[in-house]
Amino acid sequence: MIHDVIVIGGSYAGMAASLQLLRARRSVLVIDAGQRRNRTASHSHGFLGQDGVDPAVIARDARNQLEAYPTLTWVEGEAASVTGKRDAFVVETVGDQTYHTRRILFATGVTDQLPQIDGLAERWGRSVFHCPYCHGYELDQGRIGVIASGPMSMHQAELLTEWGAVTFFINSVLSLDPAAQQVLEQRGVMIENTAVLALTGEADVQLADGRTLSFAGLFVAPTVTPSTTLPTKLGCTIVEGPMGQMIAVDGAKETTVRGVYACGDVAQMPHSVSLAVGDGAMAGLQLHRSLVWPDMHA
Ligand SMILES: Cc1cc2nc3c(=O)[nH]c(=O)nc-3n(C[C@H](O)[C@H](O)[C@H](O)COP(=O)(O)OP(=O)(O)OC[C@H]3O[C@@H](n4cnc5c(N)ncnc54)[C@H](O)[C@@H]3O)c2cc1C
C-alpha cells in the first residue's frame, strides 16, 4: 500500500496536520516516538479552550478524535530512515518495518539543550521554564530567577519583569556592557554575578559563596536542535534562528526537498502548543492541495 502522507511525529503539530488530511479522506500514517517536548510539565497554559489542562490529556484527547477516522494508521515507534522522492518515499522504522508514501511531513519537534547545572534538568517544566507566556502567570508576581545560557537570556530577563521581580544570574555565560547593564537596571533587574552551583528545593539557587536564594520560579533560554537528523539526511536545508536550528520551509510548509513538508517547533518560531497546532493545520491543508494539484507551488 502507498499512503498519501506519512507524518513523522504525532504530537500537537503532527496531529493537527493529520486531522485536515483525514477529513479529506486521505490515507495518513502517523509514526510517533511519544517524546512530546512538554512531557515534563503537568499543566499546559495559553492554548485556547485548554488553558491549564495536563498536556498529556490534550494529546490523548486529540489522538482519540483522530482514531475515529478510518483512513488513519498509527504506529508507535521511531522512524529510522527516509529515502526516495516525491510520490515514492520509503520510510523504515527502528523495528525494521517499511512503509511507502507520496508525501512526508516532519512534525518531529526540537530538543532543548539545557545548561549543565546540578538539579536543573529534573526541574525542567516543573519549576524551571523557558516561556513566560506559558508559565509566568502562575508565579503570582513572585520572585523570578533567570539563569543565563546565551545571548537570548538578556531578552528573557528584561521581558520577565512583566511577571515578577527578576534576579539575573550571569554565571560567567555573558559579559554585560554598561549599556546592557543600564537597560536591565531600568527594568528593575537585579544582576547576580556569583557562580551558580546547583538548584535545590522547589526553585532555590545555591551560589558559590554559600548563599541560597529562593524563587517562585526559574527561567532559562535553551538552545534547540531538531529532534532527529532525518530531514538533514534527506537533504532538507536547516537554518539558524534566534533560539537554535529549524527546518527551512516556504509559505506552503514545504521544505527545500519536493514532497517533504515540516511544521511545528521544528519549522517555526516562537514555540507553543497553539502555534504548533496552527502550523500543523496549515501544513495539512497545503499537503492536501499538493495531492490535488501536484504542479502547485507556494
Ligand atoms: C517544559 C516545557 C513546557 C511547555 N509548556 C507549554 C505550555 O504551557 N503551553 C504551550 O503552549 N507550550 C508549552 N511548551 C511548548 C510546547 O511543548 C511545544 O511548542 C509543542 O510541544 C510543539 O509541538 P510539536 O508537535 O511541534 O512537537 P513536540 O510536541 O515536541 O512533538 C514532536 C513529536 O515527534 C516525535 N518524533 C521525533 N523524532 C521522531 C522520529 N524519528 N520518529 C517518530 N517520532 C519522532 C517525538 O517523539 C514527539 O512525540 C512547553 C515546552 C517545554 C519544553
PDB file of C-alpha atoms and ligand atoms in Angstrom, residues 8-14 31-38 40-41 43-47 77-79 107-110 112 124-125 130 134-135 227-228 230 263-266 271-274 276, ligand 1:
ATOM      1  CA  ILE A   8       6.656  11.611  11.388  1.00  0.00           C
ATOM      2  CA  GLY A   9       5.923  12.987  14.872  1.00  0.00           C
ATOM      3  CA  GLY A  10       2.403  12.592  16.240  1.00  0.00           C
ATOM      4  CA  SER A  11       2.242  15.387  18.785  1.00  0.00           C
ATOM      5  CA  TYR A  12       0.290  18.663  18.502  1.00  0.00           C
ATOM      6  CA  ALA A  13       1.610  19.795  15.097  1.00  0.00           C
ATOM      7  CA  GLY A  14       1.572  16.346  13.501  1.00  0.00           C
ATOM      8  CA  ILE A  31       4.760   7.368  13.278  1.00  0.00           C
ATOM      9  CA  ASP A  32       5.327   8.737  16.753  1.00  0.00           C
ATOM     10  CA  ALA A  33       8.050   8.083  19.316  1.00  0.00           C
ATOM     11  CA  GLY A  34       5.978   9.646  22.136  1.00  0.00           C
ATOM     12  CA  GLN A  35       8.530  12.232  23.311  1.00  0.00           C
ATOM     13  CA  ARG A  36       6.447  15.435  23.340  1.00  0.00           C
ATOM     14  CA  ARG A  37       8.541  18.457  24.198  1.00  0.00           C
ATOM     15  CA  ASN A  38       6.369  19.441  27.194  1.00  0.00           C
ATOM     16  CA  THR A  40       7.725  17.007  31.976  1.00  0.00           C
ATOM     17  CA  ALA A  41       5.048  19.679  32.575  1.00  0.00           C
ATOM     18  CA  HIS A  43      -0.132  21.826  33.144  1.00  0.00           C
ATOM     19  CA  SER A  44      -0.209  23.494  29.737  1.00  0.00           C
ATOM     20  CA  HIS A  45      -1.201  27.142  29.529  1.00  0.00           C
ATOM     21  CA  GLY A  46      -2.187  29.562  26.791  1.00  0.00           C
ATOM     22  CA  PHE A  47      -3.947  27.153  24.398  1.00  0.00           C
ATOM     23  CA  GLY A  77       7.808   3.851  17.235  1.00  0.00           C
ATOM     24  CA  GLU A  78      10.665   5.737  15.700  1.00  0.00           C
ATOM     25  CA  ALA A  79      11.297   6.455  12.030  1.00  0.00           C
ATOM     26  CA  ALA A 107       6.464  17.262  12.790  1.00  0.00           C
ATOM     27  CA  THR A 108       9.327  15.936  14.855  1.00  0.00           C
ATOM     28  CA  GLY A 109       9.806  18.828  17.293  1.00  0.00           C
ATOM     29  CA  VAL A 110      13.031  20.024  18.854  1.00  0.00           C
ATOM     30  CA  ASP A 112      16.263  21.514  24.391  1.00  0.00           C
ATOM     31  CA  TRP A 124      12.607  21.397  33.752  1.00  0.00           C
ATOM     32  CA  GLY A 125       8.899  22.038  33.155  1.00  0.00           C
ATOM     33  CA  HIS A 130      11.581  28.927  29.212  1.00  0.00           C
ATOM     34  CA  CYS A 134       3.165  29.534  29.290  1.00  0.00           C
ATOM     35  CA  HIS A 135       4.260  29.615  32.940  1.00  0.00           C
ATOM     36  CA  SER A 227      14.952  16.083  17.455  1.00  0.00           C
ATOM     37  CA  THR A 228      16.026  13.943  14.504  1.00  0.00           C
ATOM     38  CA  LEU A 230      16.296  12.546   9.200  1.00  0.00           C
ATOM     39  CA  CYS A 263       5.631  22.037  10.748  1.00  0.00           C
ATOM     40  CA  GLY A 264       5.544  22.802  14.446  1.00  0.00           C
ATOM     41  CA  ASP A 265       8.521  23.692  16.639  1.00  0.00           C
ATOM     42  CA  VAL A 266      10.959  22.172  14.150  1.00  0.00           C
ATOM     43  CA  HIS A 271       7.170  27.851  20.134  1.00  0.00           C
ATOM     44  CA  SER A 272       3.868  26.977  21.785  1.00  0.00           C
ATOM     45  CA  VAL A 273       1.093  24.426  21.530  1.00  0.00           C
ATOM     46  CA  SER A 274      -1.232  26.963  19.856  1.00  0.00           C
ATOM     47  CA  ALA A 276       2.274  24.254  16.632  1.00  0.00           C
TER      48      ALA A 276
HETATM   49  C1  LIG B   1       8.970  22.300  29.736  1.00  0.00           C
HETATM   50  C2  LIG B   1       8.081  22.848  28.668  1.00  0.00           C
HETATM   51  C3  LIG B   1       6.822  23.335  28.990  1.00  0.00           C
HETATM   52  C4  LIG B   1       5.998  23.863  27.994  1.00  0.00           C
HETATM   53  N1  LIG B   1       4.791  24.378  28.352  1.00  0.00           N
HETATM   54  C5  LIG B   1       3.991  24.901  27.395  1.00  0.00           C
HETATM   55  C6  LIG B   1       2.729  25.462  27.762  1.00  0.00           C
HETATM   56  O1  LIG B   1       2.350  25.516  28.936  1.00  0.00           O
HETATM   57  N2  LIG B   1       1.965  25.982  26.757  1.00  0.00           N
HETATM   58  C7  LIG B   1       2.357  25.964  25.445  1.00  0.00           C
HETATM   59  O2  LIG B   1       1.607  26.430  24.584  1.00  0.00           O
HETATM   60  N3  LIG B   1       3.552  25.430  25.086  1.00  0.00           N
HETATM   61  C8  LIG B   1       4.367  24.897  26.028  1.00  0.00           C
HETATM   62  N4  LIG B   1       5.580  24.375  25.670  1.00  0.00           N
HETATM   63  C9  LIG B   1       5.955  24.329  24.248  1.00  0.00           C
HETATM   64  C10 LIG B   1       5.300  23.096  23.579  1.00  0.00           C
HETATM   65  O3  LIG B   1       5.631  21.943  24.312  1.00  0.00           O
HETATM   66  C11 LIG B   1       5.785  22.944  22.135  1.00  0.00           C
HETATM   67  O4  LIG B   1       5.646  24.178  21.441  1.00  0.00           O
HETATM   68  C12 LIG B   1       4.985  21.849  21.435  1.00  0.00           C
HETATM   69  O5  LIG B   1       5.128  20.619  22.120  1.00  0.00           O
HETATM   70  C13 LIG B   1       5.442  21.682  19.989  1.00  0.00           C
HETATM   71  O6  LIG B   1       4.676  20.676  19.378  1.00  0.00           O
HETATM   72  P1  LIG B   1       5.264  19.843  18.164  1.00  0.00           P
HETATM   73  O7  LIG B   1       4.144  18.928  17.746  1.00  0.00           O
HETATM   74  O8  LIG B   1       5.861  20.738  17.154  1.00  0.00           O
HETATM   75  O9  LIG B   1       6.490  18.997  18.763  1.00  0.00           O
HETATM   76  P2  LIG B   1       6.576  18.021  20.005  1.00  0.00           P
HETATM   77  O10 LIG B   1       5.450  18.209  20.950  1.00  0.00           O
HETATM   78  O11 LIG B   1       7.946  18.166  20.551  1.00  0.00           O
HETATM   79  O12 LIG B   1       6.397  16.560  19.353  1.00  0.00           O
HETATM   80  C14 LIG B   1       7.316  16.009  18.446  1.00  0.00           C
HETATM   81  C15 LIG B   1       6.996  14.534  18.341  1.00  0.00           C
HETATM   82  O13 LIG B   1       7.793  13.944  17.302  1.00  0.00           O
HETATM   83  C16 LIG B   1       8.278  12.698  17.769  1.00  0.00           C
HETATM   84  N5  LIG B   1       9.473  12.316  16.993  1.00  0.00           N
HETATM   85  C17 LIG B   1      10.670  12.949  16.882  1.00  0.00           C
HETATM   86  N6  LIG B   1      11.507  12.254  16.075  1.00  0.00           N
HETATM   87  C18 LIG B   1      10.820  11.149  15.675  1.00  0.00           C
HETATM   88  C19 LIG B   1      11.136  10.037  14.842  1.00  0.00           C
HETATM   89  N7  LIG B   1      12.335   9.901  14.248  1.00  0.00           N
HETATM   90  N8  LIG B   1      10.187   9.077  14.652  1.00  0.00           N
HETATM   91  C20 LIG B   1       8.974   9.187  15.243  1.00  0.00           C
HETATM   92  N9  LIG B   1       8.610  10.215  16.035  1.00  0.00           N
HETATM   93  C21 LIG B   1       9.525  11.190  16.253  1.00  0.00           C
HETATM   94  C22 LIG B   1       8.556  12.937  19.248  1.00  0.00           C
HETATM   95  O14 LIG B   1       8.679  11.720  19.946  1.00  0.00           O
HETATM   96  C23 LIG B   1       7.316  13.763  19.631  1.00  0.00           C
HETATM   97  O15 LIG B   1       6.241  12.942  20.002  1.00  0.00           O
HETATM   98  C24 LIG B   1       6.430  23.865  26.646  1.00  0.00           C
HETATM   99  C25 LIG B   1       7.696  23.365  26.320  1.00  0.00           C
HETATM  100  C26 LIG B   1       8.527  22.874  27.317  1.00  0.00           C
HETATM  101  C27 LIG B   1       9.902  22.371  26.957  1.00  0.00           C
END
